[in-house]
Amino acid sequence: MAVTLQIQSVIYHNEKASLLRALDSLSNAVRVNRETSKELGDVAVCYGDASASPVFSNEEIGEIEARFAPFFTFRYTYFHENTGTAKGHNRMGRDCTADYMMIMNPDVLVCPHLFSNMLEYLLDPAKEAGMIEARQTPIEHPKEYDRDTLETEWASTACAMFSTEMFRAIDGFDEKTFFLYCDDLDFSWRIRLAGKKVYYRPDCPVYHAKRLSATGGWQPTSAEIYFSQEAALLMAYKWSNHERFQKLYEQFSNSDEIGAKVIARFEEMKANNALPTPIDPEGRIARFLGDNYSENRFVL
Amino acid sequence: MNQNKFAPTTVNEYFAWLEQTVDHDSALYQAAHGYLEKERCTAEGPMRDDPFLTVVTRTQAKRPDMLTETLLSLTGQSNTNFELLVMGHNLTEDQQRTVEGMISDLPQWMREKTRLIPVVGGTRTTPLNRGFDAAKGRYIAVLDDDDLVFDHWVETFYEMSKKYDGKILHTYTVIQDWETVGGDFPNTPRAVGAPKNTYCCDFDLMGELTLNKCPLCALAFPAKAFKQLGIRYEESLTTTEDWDFLMRTAFITGVADNPEITFLYRNWLNAENSASLHQREEWIKNYKFIVDRFSKTPIVMPVGSLDKVYEKILDQENDGIYTEGEDMTELFYNDGAGFSQEKTWCRKNSEEPSKMPYVYTAGKHGAKGICGIRFDPLQYGAFSLENLLIRVIDTDGESKDYTLGDVITNGYVLGETIVFLKNDPQIVLNFATPINVKEVQIGCKIHEHLADETVDAVIAALASTHSLSDSTKRSLLYRGARKIYRISKRVLRIK
C-alpha cells in the first residue's frame, strides 16, 4: 500500500535557482519511485519562508505549483518572522496529514532512489526505526555508524525521514530551546529516549553543496559560532550533563563578545523560566565526547 | 586589429616573442607572423559554447553506487553548460542495461545532456580518446565513475576560460581517504579521513616533469589541442596516461591555475583503484616510457618558469646555511594522532620580540584537544639554546609557562642550556591532559656559534657515558664545513 509523504524545508534568503533545482531533483525522485518500487502515494513539498521578504512572488508560486503538480503538491508559507529551523518545521508539521515526514535543507539534491531506500527500514516493524538519515555528499558527515546494523546515535536533518506519528509522539522539535543548531540532535535523542532507533543510510546520497577554503578547512561565520555555542550550552543543560554545562558556562563567561552574548541569552531564559526541563539524568542516551555528540571518524 | 589578441597559450606567446624579436625579412618572422595572424582571426570570432564543457566519464559498471553519486554531483553543478559522455567500456548486456537505467533515472535536463557511448576493446585509455573524439564542448574534462566534484567545478572552469581560453585550466583538489561499507553494502562508499590539501598547489612545469601532482579531474583541456593539434591519449599506457597527456598538452598550451577547490579525490583504502590493479613493474615501465618521451621533446617553457628554476638553484646553494635572525623555526602540534609535517601553526609577529621572539597562533578560534607541541628551533645541529620559556595560552585566554624542566629534547642539557649536535633538533612539551590552544609564545636565545668549551663539555659528558655516534661526528664535521663555506662566500662577495 502506498504511503503519503510531506517534505519540508525552511528557506531563508535562498537563491531561487538553487531552490528550483532542489524541487526538480525531488520531482525526479518521485517519478523514479512511481515507475519502479512504487512505495509513494501522494507527496507534498512544503516551503516555510523565514526570510525578511518573500523569496517567491505569488506568480512564481503558481508557476511552481503547476510545474510540479504531476509529482507533488507544492505549499508555500511565508512566516513573517525568522523562525529558525525548529519552529519553522513545527509550524509546517503541525497540520501534516501524511504518513511520513522528510526534513531537508532547501539546497539539497536527492538521488533518484532516495525514497525507496529511506522508507525501507521505516516500513519494516522489526527495525523499530524512529528516524532515517541520508548521506551527505561530497563532504560526508563524519559521525560514526554501525556498518552492520546502520544504527547511529543521532541524525542530521540535512535530509532525514520519520513518521508523522513519531513527530507527534515526541512533540516535534524543541523550538523553545533551539533556534538553528542541535534541534536535530535533540530530536534524534528524544526519539531514542522513546525507545526507537535512528539509522543512517549510506546508500542514499544527497548532494549538499559545500565549499572548502584553499587550506581544505571550514570558515564559520560569527553567527554560526554564536548559534553553535548557544546550542552547545543548552544541550548540556537539557541533557543533564552538569559538568559540561559548568565548563561551557565558565568558558563562555570568560571569553569574547560572542560568549558573553550566549551567557546573557541563557540568563534571560532562566529569568523567564524558559529553560528546558533537564532530561535523561542517568545519561542513558546522551553522549558528550569533547565537543562532539558521538564518535566521529574524522575531524572537519 | 588588436596585435595581442590571440589565445594566451605557451606556443602563441613564443611565436609572439619571435615575431617581435627576429628580423622581419627572415623566414622565421614570416612563419611566426603568418601563424599568429591565423590565431588572431580565430580569437576574434565568437566563443563557441555549445556546450562549454564536455565531461567524459569512463565506466565498466562495476560500482553503480559510486556512479550514482558521481552523476548526482554533476546534477548539482551551478553552471549547467556541459554535456556528459558516459563511456561504457567493455560492458556486458546486463551492465549496459544497468548504466542505461541509471541514465534514465536522472532528471530530464540531465538525461538530455547525457549520451552513453559503448566502447569495445582497447585499454583503459581507449574510452578517453573515443570520448574526446565525440566531444562537442570547447573544453573537455574527465570525471571517472567514482569521482566527486564540488558544485562550482564547471563554473570555475568557465570563469577561467574567459581569461585563459586555449590553455589547460587547473583547479585545486582535496584528497580524502574512503572505503566501502561492506556487508550488505559492498560497493557503498564512506569517508574515513579528513580532506587533505595535498593537491592544493599550482601547476609547476619543471616539477611535473618528474611527478604528477595534478589529478586529472581537476583539469579541463581545450578541445582544440585534441581535435586540431592531434594530441591524443597514448593507448599503450596502462597507467599514468593522464600525466603523459597533461604534459604533452601543457608543452603547447600552458596551464592556468585557480586555487578554488573543485574536486574531491577519493583515496580508496579497501577498494579497487589503479594503484591496486597494476603491478609495480608496470608503473615503472610506463614511467620510463613517458620520461623518455619528455626527454626527446623540445619544450618551450612558459614565461616565469625560469624564476622557479633560479629559486631552486639558489635554495640548493643556500641549503643548510643558517644566518643569524633567519626564521627556520617550526612549531608542530599533536592533536592525539601524533606529530606530522601537516600539523604546524603559523608564526606571527611578536609583540615582545626581545623576550618572546617566536609566537605561533592556532587560528582565530584556537585548536581543540591538543596533547603536545614540538618546537624545532633550526633544521640543522651544532648550536645551543638557552633560557627556554614556553608560554601556552588556551582558548579561554589563560596562560601557563613551561621551562626546560618540563620538556623532552633530543639535545644535550647542560644546566640551562640545550646543545644540539645532530640535525633535526626538537623540543617536545607534552600536556598532562589535552588542552584547547590559542597561541604559543616561545622565548629563548639561540647561539649558532658553538663555543669550543661548550662542545668540549658535551663531548666530555657523552664520553663519560657512551662514545660519540658516527652521525654526531658527521653532523659536527658537516656543520663546520658549511660555516667555512659561508664565510668564504661572504669574503668573496666583499672582494
mmCIF file of C-alpha atoms in Angstrom, chain A:
data_model
loop_
_atom_site.group_PDB
_atom_site.id
_atom_site.type_symbol
_atom_site.label_atom_id
_atom_site.label_comp_id
_atom_site.label_asym_id
_atom_site.label_seq_id
_atom_site.Cartn_x
_atom_site.Cartn_y
_atom_site.Cartn_z
ATOM 1 C CA MET A 1 0.000 0.000 0.000
ATOM 2 C CA ALA A 2 1.375 3.381 -0.984
ATOM 3 C CA VAL A 3 2.378 5.790 1.768
ATOM 4 C CA THR A 4 1.933 9.538 1.809
ATOM 5 C CA LEU A 5 4.811 11.898 2.471
ATOM 6 C CA GLN A 6 5.278 15.529 3.429
ATOM 7 C CA ILE A 7 8.679 17.031 2.631
ATOM 8 C CA GLN A 8 9.623 20.215 4.494
ATOM 9 C CA SER A 9 12.305 22.862 4.118
ATOM 10 C CA VAL A 10 12.753 26.148 5.927
ATOM 11 C CA ILE A 11 14.084 28.662 3.440
ATOM 12 C CA TYR A 12 15.954 31.823 4.314
ATOM 13 C CA HIS A 13 17.042 34.151 1.510
ATOM 14 C CA ASN A 14 17.998 31.195 -0.692
ATOM 15 C CA GLU A 15 18.681 31.649 -4.391
ATOM 16 C CA LYS A 16 15.637 30.793 -6.462
ATOM 17 C CA ALA A 17 17.684 28.787 -8.963
ATOM 18 C CA SER A 18 19.054 26.611 -6.182
ATOM 19 C CA LEU A 19 15.553 26.005 -4.768
ATOM 20 C CA LEU A 20 14.141 25.151 -8.174
ATOM 21 C CA ARG A 21 16.899 22.675 -8.757
ATOM 22 C CA ALA A 22 16.156 21.023 -5.406
ATOM 23 C CA LEU A 23 12.460 20.811 -6.305
ATOM 24 C CA ASP A 24 13.405 19.361 -9.661
ATOM 25 C CA SER A 25 15.501 16.637 -8.020
ATOM 26 C CA LEU A 26 12.596 15.807 -5.682
ATOM 27 C CA SER A 27 10.171 15.569 -8.587
ATOM 28 C CA ASN A 28 12.606 13.253 -10.345
ATOM 29 C CA ALA A 29 12.945 11.002 -7.290
ATOM 30 C CA VAL A 30 9.134 10.862 -7.015
ATOM 31 C CA ARG A 31 8.953 9.929 -10.708
ATOM 32 C CA VAL A 32 11.566 7.190 -10.327
ATOM 33 C CA ASN A 33 9.777 5.784 -7.263
ATOM 34 C CA ARG A 34 6.439 5.691 -9.033
ATOM 35 C CA GLU A 35 8.000 3.995 -12.067
ATOM 36 C CA THR A 36 9.925 1.402 -10.052
ATOM 37 C CA SER A 37 9.284 0.382 -6.439
ATOM 38 C CA LYS A 38 6.073 2.384 -6.046
ATOM 39 C CA GLU A 39 6.053 2.959 -2.272
ATOM 40 C CA LEU A 40 4.905 6.535 -2.650
ATOM 41 C CA GLY A 41 1.374 7.798 -2.877
ATOM 42 C CA ASP A 42 0.575 11.494 -2.523
ATOM 43 C CA VAL A 43 3.535 13.746 -1.844
ATOM 44 C CA ALA A 44 3.510 17.344 -0.612
ATOM 45 C CA VAL A 45 6.518 19.639 -0.571
ATOM 46 C CA CYS A 46 6.251 22.491 1.949
ATOM 47 C CA TYR A 47 8.471 25.543 1.941
ATOM 48 C CA GLY A 48 8.363 27.717 5.049
ATOM 49 C CA ASP A 49 9.912 31.064 4.220
ATOM 50 C CA ALA A 50 11.638 32.728 7.192
ATOM 51 C CA SER A 51 13.245 35.468 5.081
ATOM 52 C CA ALA A 52 12.806 39.193 5.680
ATOM 53 C CA SER A 53 10.720 39.353 2.499
ATOM 54 C CA PRO A 54 9.182 36.505 0.481
ATOM 55 C CA VAL A 55 11.591 34.688 -1.790
ATOM 56 C CA PHE A 56 8.837 33.857 -4.293
ATOM 57 C CA SER A 57 6.102 36.075 -5.704
ATOM 58 C CA ASN A 58 2.522 34.777 -5.991
ATOM 59 C CA GLU A 59 3.013 34.391 -9.712
ATOM 60 C CA GLU A 60 6.165 32.334 -9.220
ATOM 61 C CA ILE A 61 4.415 30.164 -6.651
ATOM 62 C CA GLY A 62 1.677 29.491 -9.164
ATOM 63 C CA GLU A 63 4.251 28.505 -11.768
ATOM 64 C CA ILE A 64 5.966 26.144 -9.365
ATOM 65 C CA GLU A 65 2.663 24.556 -8.319
ATOM 66 C CA ALA A 66 1.768 23.939 -11.960
ATOM 67 C CA ARG A 67 5.198 22.715 -12.995
ATOM 68 C CA PHE A 68 5.473 20.095 -10.281
ATOM 69 C CA ALA A 69 1.781 19.159 -9.981
ATOM 70 C CA PRO A 70 2.292 15.753 -11.659
ATOM 71 C CA PHE A 71 4.730 14.815 -8.890
ATOM 72 C CA PHE A 72 3.756 16.633 -5.705
ATOM 73 C CA THR A 73 1.615 19.359 -4.188
ATOM 74 C CA PHE A 74 3.653 22.475 -3.508
ATOM 75 C CA ARG A 75 2.776 24.507 -0.426
ATOM 76 C CA TYR A 76 4.454 27.787 0.310
ATOM 77 C CA THR A 77 4.074 29.643 3.621
ATOM 78 C CA TYR A 78 5.613 32.993 4.365
ATOM 79 C CA PHE A 79 6.322 33.103 8.112
ATOM 80 C CA HIS A 80 6.670 36.882 8.546
ATOM 81 C CA GLU A 81 9.465 36.180 11.023
ATOM 82 C CA ASN A 82 12.811 34.445 11.190
ATOM 83 C CA THR A 83 11.635 31.288 12.871
ATOM 84 C CA GLY A 84 14.859 29.352 12.697
ATOM 85 C CA THR A 85 14.627 25.683 11.760
ATOM 86 C CA ALA A 86 12.939 24.079 14.801
ATOM 87 C CA LYS A 87 10.000 26.466 14.971
ATOM 88 C CA GLY A 88 9.651 26.558 11.199
ATOM 89 C CA HIS A 89 9.435 22.780 10.896
ATOM 90 C CA ASN A 90 6.998 22.525 13.798
ATOM 91 C CA ARG A 91 4.766 25.086 12.182
ATOM 92 C CA MET A 92 4.685 23.152 8.895
ATOM 93 C CA GLY A 93 4.423 19.770 10.622
ATOM 94 C CA ARG A 94 1.546 20.782 12.885
ATOM 95 C CA ASP A 95 -1.109 20.185 10.238
ATOM 96 C CA CYS A 96 0.661 17.347 8.442
ATOM 97 C CA THR A 97 -1.754 14.635 7.341
ATOM 98 C CA ALA A 98 0.824 12.473 5.562
ATOM 99 C CA ASP A 99 2.095 9.168 6.952
ATOM 100 C CA TYR A 100 5.716 10.273 6.882
ATOM 101 C CA MET A 101 7.675 13.486 7.018
ATOM 102 C CA MET A 102 11.019 14.306 5.479
ATOM 103 C CA ILE A 103 13.067 17.286 6.639
ATOM 104 C CA MET A 104 15.719 18.597 4.309
ATOM 105 C CA ASN A 105 17.905 21.606 3.724
ATOM 106 C CA PRO A 106 16.432 23.597 0.852
ATOM 107 C CA ASP A 107 19.614 23.371 -1.244
ATOM 108 C CA VAL A 108 19.950 19.590 -1.068
ATOM 109 C CA LEU A 109 19.612 17.450 -4.210
ATOM 110 C CA VAL A 110 18.413 13.910 -3.695
ATOM 111 C CA CYS A 111 19.473 10.747 -5.510
ATOM 112 C CA PRO A 112 16.877 9.084 -7.775
ATOM 113 C CA HIS A 113 16.197 6.100 -5.480
ATOM 114 C CA LEU A 114 16.134 8.045 -2.235
ATOM 115 C CA PHE A 115 12.547 7.350 -1.205
ATOM 116 C CA SER A 116 12.654 3.609 -1.629
ATOM 117 C CA ASN A 117 15.844 3.271 0.408
ATOM 118 C CA MET A 118 14.817 5.742 3.103
ATOM 119 C CA LEU A 119 11.429 4.114 3.586
ATOM 120 C CA GLU A 120 12.776 0.546 3.698
ATOM 121 C CA TYR A 121 13.548 0.480 7.429
ATOM 122 C CA LEU A 122 10.622 2.716 8.379
ATOM 123 C CA LEU A 123 8.259 0.227 6.750
ATOM 124 C CA ASP A 124 9.895 -2.751 8.492
ATOM 125 C CA PRO A 125 8.488 -3.051 12.047
ATOM 126 C CA ALA A 126 11.367 -5.323 13.056
ATOM 127 C CA LYS A 127 13.783 -2.428 12.583
ATOM 128 C CA GLU A 128 11.971 -0.287 15.199
ATOM 129 C CA ALA A 129 13.064 2.697 13.157
ATOM 130 C CA GLY A 130 12.279 6.126 14.513
ATOM 131 C CA MET A 131 14.333 8.193 12.089
ATOM 132 C CA ILE A 132 16.420 7.639 8.939
ATOM 133 C CA GLU A 133 19.227 9.885 7.790
ATOM 134 C CA ALA A 134 20.573 10.176 4.227
ATOM 135 C CA ARG A 135 24.288 10.507 3.479
ATOM 136 C CA GLN A 136 25.524 13.964 2.530
ATOM 137 C CA THR A 137 27.964 14.297 -0.342
ATOM 138 C CA PRO A 138 30.532 15.477 -1.441
ATOM 139 C CA ILE A 139 31.521 16.150 2.190
ATOM 140 C CA GLU A 140 30.142 13.288 4.237
ATOM 141 C CA HIS A 141 29.237 13.927 7.870
ATOM 142 C CA PRO A 142 31.990 12.358 9.971
ATOM 143 C CA LYS A 143 29.581 10.837 12.516
ATOM 144 C CA GLU A 144 30.178 7.127 13.040
ATOM 145 C CA TYR A 145 27.533 4.465 12.453
ATOM 146 C CA ASP A 146 27.368 0.706 12.824
ATOM 147 C CA ARG A 147 28.362 -0.757 9.478
ATOM 148 C CA ASP A 148 26.344 -3.931 10.054
ATOM 149 C CA THR A 149 23.113 -2.561 11.517
ATOM 150 C CA LEU A 150 23.433 1.047 10.195
ATOM 151 C CA GLU A 151 22.339 2.317 13.615
ATOM 152 C CA THR A 152 23.669 5.706 14.600
ATOM 153 C CA GLU A 153 23.367 7.919 17.669
ATOM 154 C CA TRP A 154 21.713 10.875 16.022
ATOM 155 C CA ALA A 155 20.628 12.098 12.616
ATOM 156 C CA SER A 156 21.278 15.365 10.843
ATOM 157 C CA THR A 157 18.177 16.923 9.314
ATOM 158 C CA ALA A 158 20.081 18.000 6.216
ATOM 159 C CA CYS A 159 17.934 15.139 4.927
ATOM 160 C CA ALA A 160 16.066 12.824 7.323
ATOM 161 C CA MET A 161 12.767 10.961 7.388
ATOM 162 C CA PHE A 162 10.434 9.808 10.203
ATOM 163 C CA SER A 163 6.776 9.006 10.693
ATOM 164 C CA THR A 164 4.336 11.786 11.445
ATOM 165 C CA GLU A 165 3.190 9.661 14.380
ATOM 166 C CA MET A 166 6.739 9.758 15.770
ATOM 167 C CA PHE A 167 6.920 13.516 15.242
ATOM 168 C CA ARG A 168 3.708 13.987 17.223
ATOM 169 C CA ALA A 169 4.655 11.470 19.931
ATOM 170 C CA ILE A 170 7.707 13.485 20.918
ATOM 171 C CA ASP A 171 6.018 16.842 20.336
ATOM 172 C CA GLY A 172 8.162 17.822 17.357
ATOM 173 C CA PHE A 173 11.328 19.847 17.584
ATOM 174 C CA ASP A 174 12.174 21.762 20.748
ATOM 175 C CA GLU A 175 11.620 25.216 19.296
ATOM 176 C CA LYS A 176 11.691 26.935 22.678
ATOM 177 C CA THR A 177 15.276 25.875 23.299
ATOM 178 C CA PHE A 178 16.911 25.581 19.902
ATOM 179 C CA PHE A 179 16.909 28.115 17.125
ATOM 180 C CA LEU A 180 19.309 26.858 14.481
ATOM 181 C CA TYR A 181 21.677 24.150 15.701
ATOM 182 C CA CYS A 182 21.270 20.936 17.675
ATOM 183 C CA ASP A 183 17.497 20.834 17.158
ATOM 184 C CA ASP A 184 18.052 17.688 15.078
ATOM 185 C CA LEU A 185 20.416 16.196 17.654
ATOM 186 C CA ASP A 186 17.909 16.798 20.451
ATOM 187 C CA PHE A 187 15.096 15.442 18.243
ATOM 188 C CA SER A 188 17.101 12.262 17.492
ATOM 189 C CA TRP A 189 17.966 11.648 21.120
ATOM 190 C CA ARG A 190 14.332 12.067 22.171
ATOM 191 C CA ILE A 191 13.329 9.523 19.546
ATOM 192 C CA ARG A 192 15.809 7.102 21.079
ATOM 193 C CA LEU A 193 14.623 8.016 24.563
ATOM 194 C CA ALA A 194 11.167 6.968 23.365
ATOM 195 C CA GLY A 195 12.569 3.532 22.519
ATOM 196 C CA LYS A 196 13.054 3.844 18.771
ATOM 197 C CA LYS A 197 16.248 3.565 16.722
ATOM 198 C CA VAL A 198 17.982 6.075 14.489
ATOM 199 C CA TYR A 199 19.514 4.760 11.248
ATOM 200 C CA TYR A 200 21.979 6.113 8.704
ATOM 201 C CA ARG A 201 21.591 5.052 5.078
ATOM 202 C CA PRO A 202 24.934 5.381 3.280
ATOM 203 C CA ASP A 203 23.234 4.195 0.090
ATOM 204 C CA CYS A 204 21.130 7.364 -0.003
ATOM 205 C CA PRO A 205 23.495 10.092 -1.178
ATOM 206 C CA VAL A 206 22.144 13.622 -1.188
ATOM 207 C CA TYR A 207 24.207 16.403 -2.700
ATOM 208 C CA HIS A 208 24.706 19.223 -0.216
ATOM 209 C CA ALA A 209 26.841 21.886 -1.869
ATOM 210 C CA LYS A 210 29.667 22.957 0.400
ATOM 211 C CA ARG A 211 32.949 24.614 -0.405
ATOM 212 C CA LEU A 212 36.333 24.337 1.230
ATOM 213 C CA SER A 213 38.915 27.056 1.718
ATOM 214 C CA ALA A 214 42.285 26.741 -0.005
ATOM 215 C CA THR A 215 43.629 25.069 3.138
ATOM 216 C CA GLY A 216 40.902 22.452 2.913
ATOM 217 C CA GLY A 217 39.066 23.634 6.063
ATOM 218 C CA TRP A 218 35.890 25.390 7.172
ATOM 219 C CA GLN A 219 35.479 29.053 7.972
ATOM 220 C CA PRO A 220 32.446 29.582 10.243
ATOM 221 C CA THR A 221 30.778 32.980 10.401
ATOM 222 C CA SER A 222 30.312 34.785 13.718
ATOM 223 C CA ALA A 223 26.567 33.993 13.588
ATOM 224 C CA GLU A 224 27.352 30.312 13.134
ATOM 225 C CA ILE A 225 29.748 30.436 16.078
ATOM 226 C CA TYR A 226 27.144 32.155 18.256
ATOM 227 C CA PHE A 227 24.320 29.742 17.495
ATOM 228 C CA SER A 228 26.535 26.686 17.819
ATOM 229 C CA GLN A 229 27.833 27.894 21.213
ATOM 230 C CA GLU A 230 24.322 28.675 22.406
ATOM 231 C CA ALA A 231 23.105 25.265 21.290
ATOM 232 C CA ALA A 232 26.064 23.509 22.940
ATOM 233 C CA LEU A 233 25.332 25.165 26.296
ATOM 234 C CA LEU A 234 21.622 24.370 26.116
ATOM 235 C CA MET A 235 22.259 20.761 25.049
ATOM 236 C CA ALA A 236 24.456 20.224 28.094
ATOM 237 C CA TYR A 237 21.810 21.804 30.333
ATOM 238 C CA LYS A 238 18.839 19.973 28.852
ATOM 239 C CA TRP A 239 20.552 16.585 28.723
ATOM 240 C CA SER A 240 21.690 16.806 32.363
ATOM 241 C CA ASN A 241 25.435 16.948 31.801
ATOM 242 C CA HIS A 242 26.185 19.318 34.677
ATOM 243 C CA GLU A 243 29.942 19.029 34.375
ATOM 244 C CA ARG A 244 29.970 20.051 30.715
ATOM 245 C CA PHE A 245 27.395 22.738 31.345
ATOM 246 C CA GLN A 246 29.549 24.307 34.078
ATOM 247 C CA LYS A 247 32.655 24.101 31.912
ATOM 248 C CA LEU A 248 30.982 25.752 28.937
ATOM 249 C CA TYR A 249 29.322 28.361 31.140
ATOM 250 C CA GLU A 250 32.673 29.364 32.608
ATOM 251 C CA GLN A 251 34.392 29.192 29.235
ATOM 252 C CA PHE A 252 31.840 31.441 27.549
ATOM 253 C CA SER A 253 31.696 33.811 30.542
ATOM 254 C CA ASN A 254 35.416 34.439 30.285
ATOM 255 C CA SER A 255 35.720 34.584 26.525
ATOM 256 C CA ASP A 256 34.898 37.090 23.834
ATOM 257 C CA GLU A 257 31.826 39.081 22.902
ATOM 258 C CA ILE A 258 30.094 36.068 21.374
ATOM 259 C CA GLY A 259 30.495 34.035 24.563
ATOM 260 C CA ALA A 260 29.109 36.900 26.643
ATOM 261 C CA LYS A 261 26.078 37.094 24.367
ATOM 262 C CA VAL A 262 25.467 33.360 24.804
ATOM 263 C CA ILE A 263 25.567 33.691 28.601
ATOM 264 C CA ALA A 264 23.272 36.724 28.523
ATOM 265 C CA ARG A 265 20.739 34.763 26.462
ATOM 266 C CA PHE A 266 20.937 31.820 28.873
ATOM 267 C CA GLU A 267 20.385 34.087 31.898
ATOM 268 C CA GLU A 268 17.463 35.726 30.154
ATOM 269 C CA MET A 269 15.867 32.312 29.551
ATOM 270 C CA LYS A 270 16.487 31.430 33.178
ATOM 271 C CA ALA A 271 14.877 34.640 34.443
ATOM 272 C CA ASN A 272 11.845 33.998 32.219
ATOM 273 C CA ASN A 273 11.556 30.353 33.322
ATOM 274 C CA ALA A 274 12.131 29.451 29.678
ATOM 275 C CA LEU A 275 14.872 26.892 30.215
ATOM 276 C CA PRO A 276 14.042 23.311 29.234
ATOM 277 C CA THR A 277 13.418 20.737 31.919
ATOM 278 C CA PRO A 278 16.565 18.573 32.184
ATOM 279 C CA ILE A 279 16.054 15.017 30.923
ATOM 280 C CA ASP A 280 17.949 11.714 30.752
ATOM 281 C CA PRO A 281 19.589 12.217 34.170
ATOM 282 C CA GLU A 282 21.264 8.793 34.007
ATOM 283 C CA GLY A 283 22.895 9.651 30.691
ATOM 284 C CA ARG A 284 21.251 6.641 29.021
ATOM 285 C CA ILE A 285 21.048 8.287 25.619
ATOM 286 C CA ALA A 286 23.084 11.484 25.635
ATOM 287 C CA ARG A 287 26.776 11.261 24.813
ATOM 288 C CA PHE A 288 29.187 14.148 25.099
ATOM 289 C CA LEU A 289 32.627 13.402 23.684
ATOM 290 C CA GLY A 290 34.504 16.650 23.973
ATOM 291 C CA ASP A 291 32.629 18.975 21.671
ATOM 292 C CA ASN A 292 31.062 16.078 19.779
ATOM 293 C CA TYR A 293 27.886 14.125 20.435
ATOM 294 C CA SER A 294 29.032 10.835 19.002
ATOM 295 C CA GLU A 295 32.225 9.194 17.874
ATOM 296 C CA ASN A 296 33.469 10.791 14.677
ATOM 297 C CA ARG A 297 35.581 9.100 12.033
ATOM 298 C CA PHE A 298 37.499 12.290 11.330
ATOM 299 C CA VAL A 299 37.586 15.967 12.156
ATOM 300 C CA LEU A 300 36.480 18.526 9.604
#
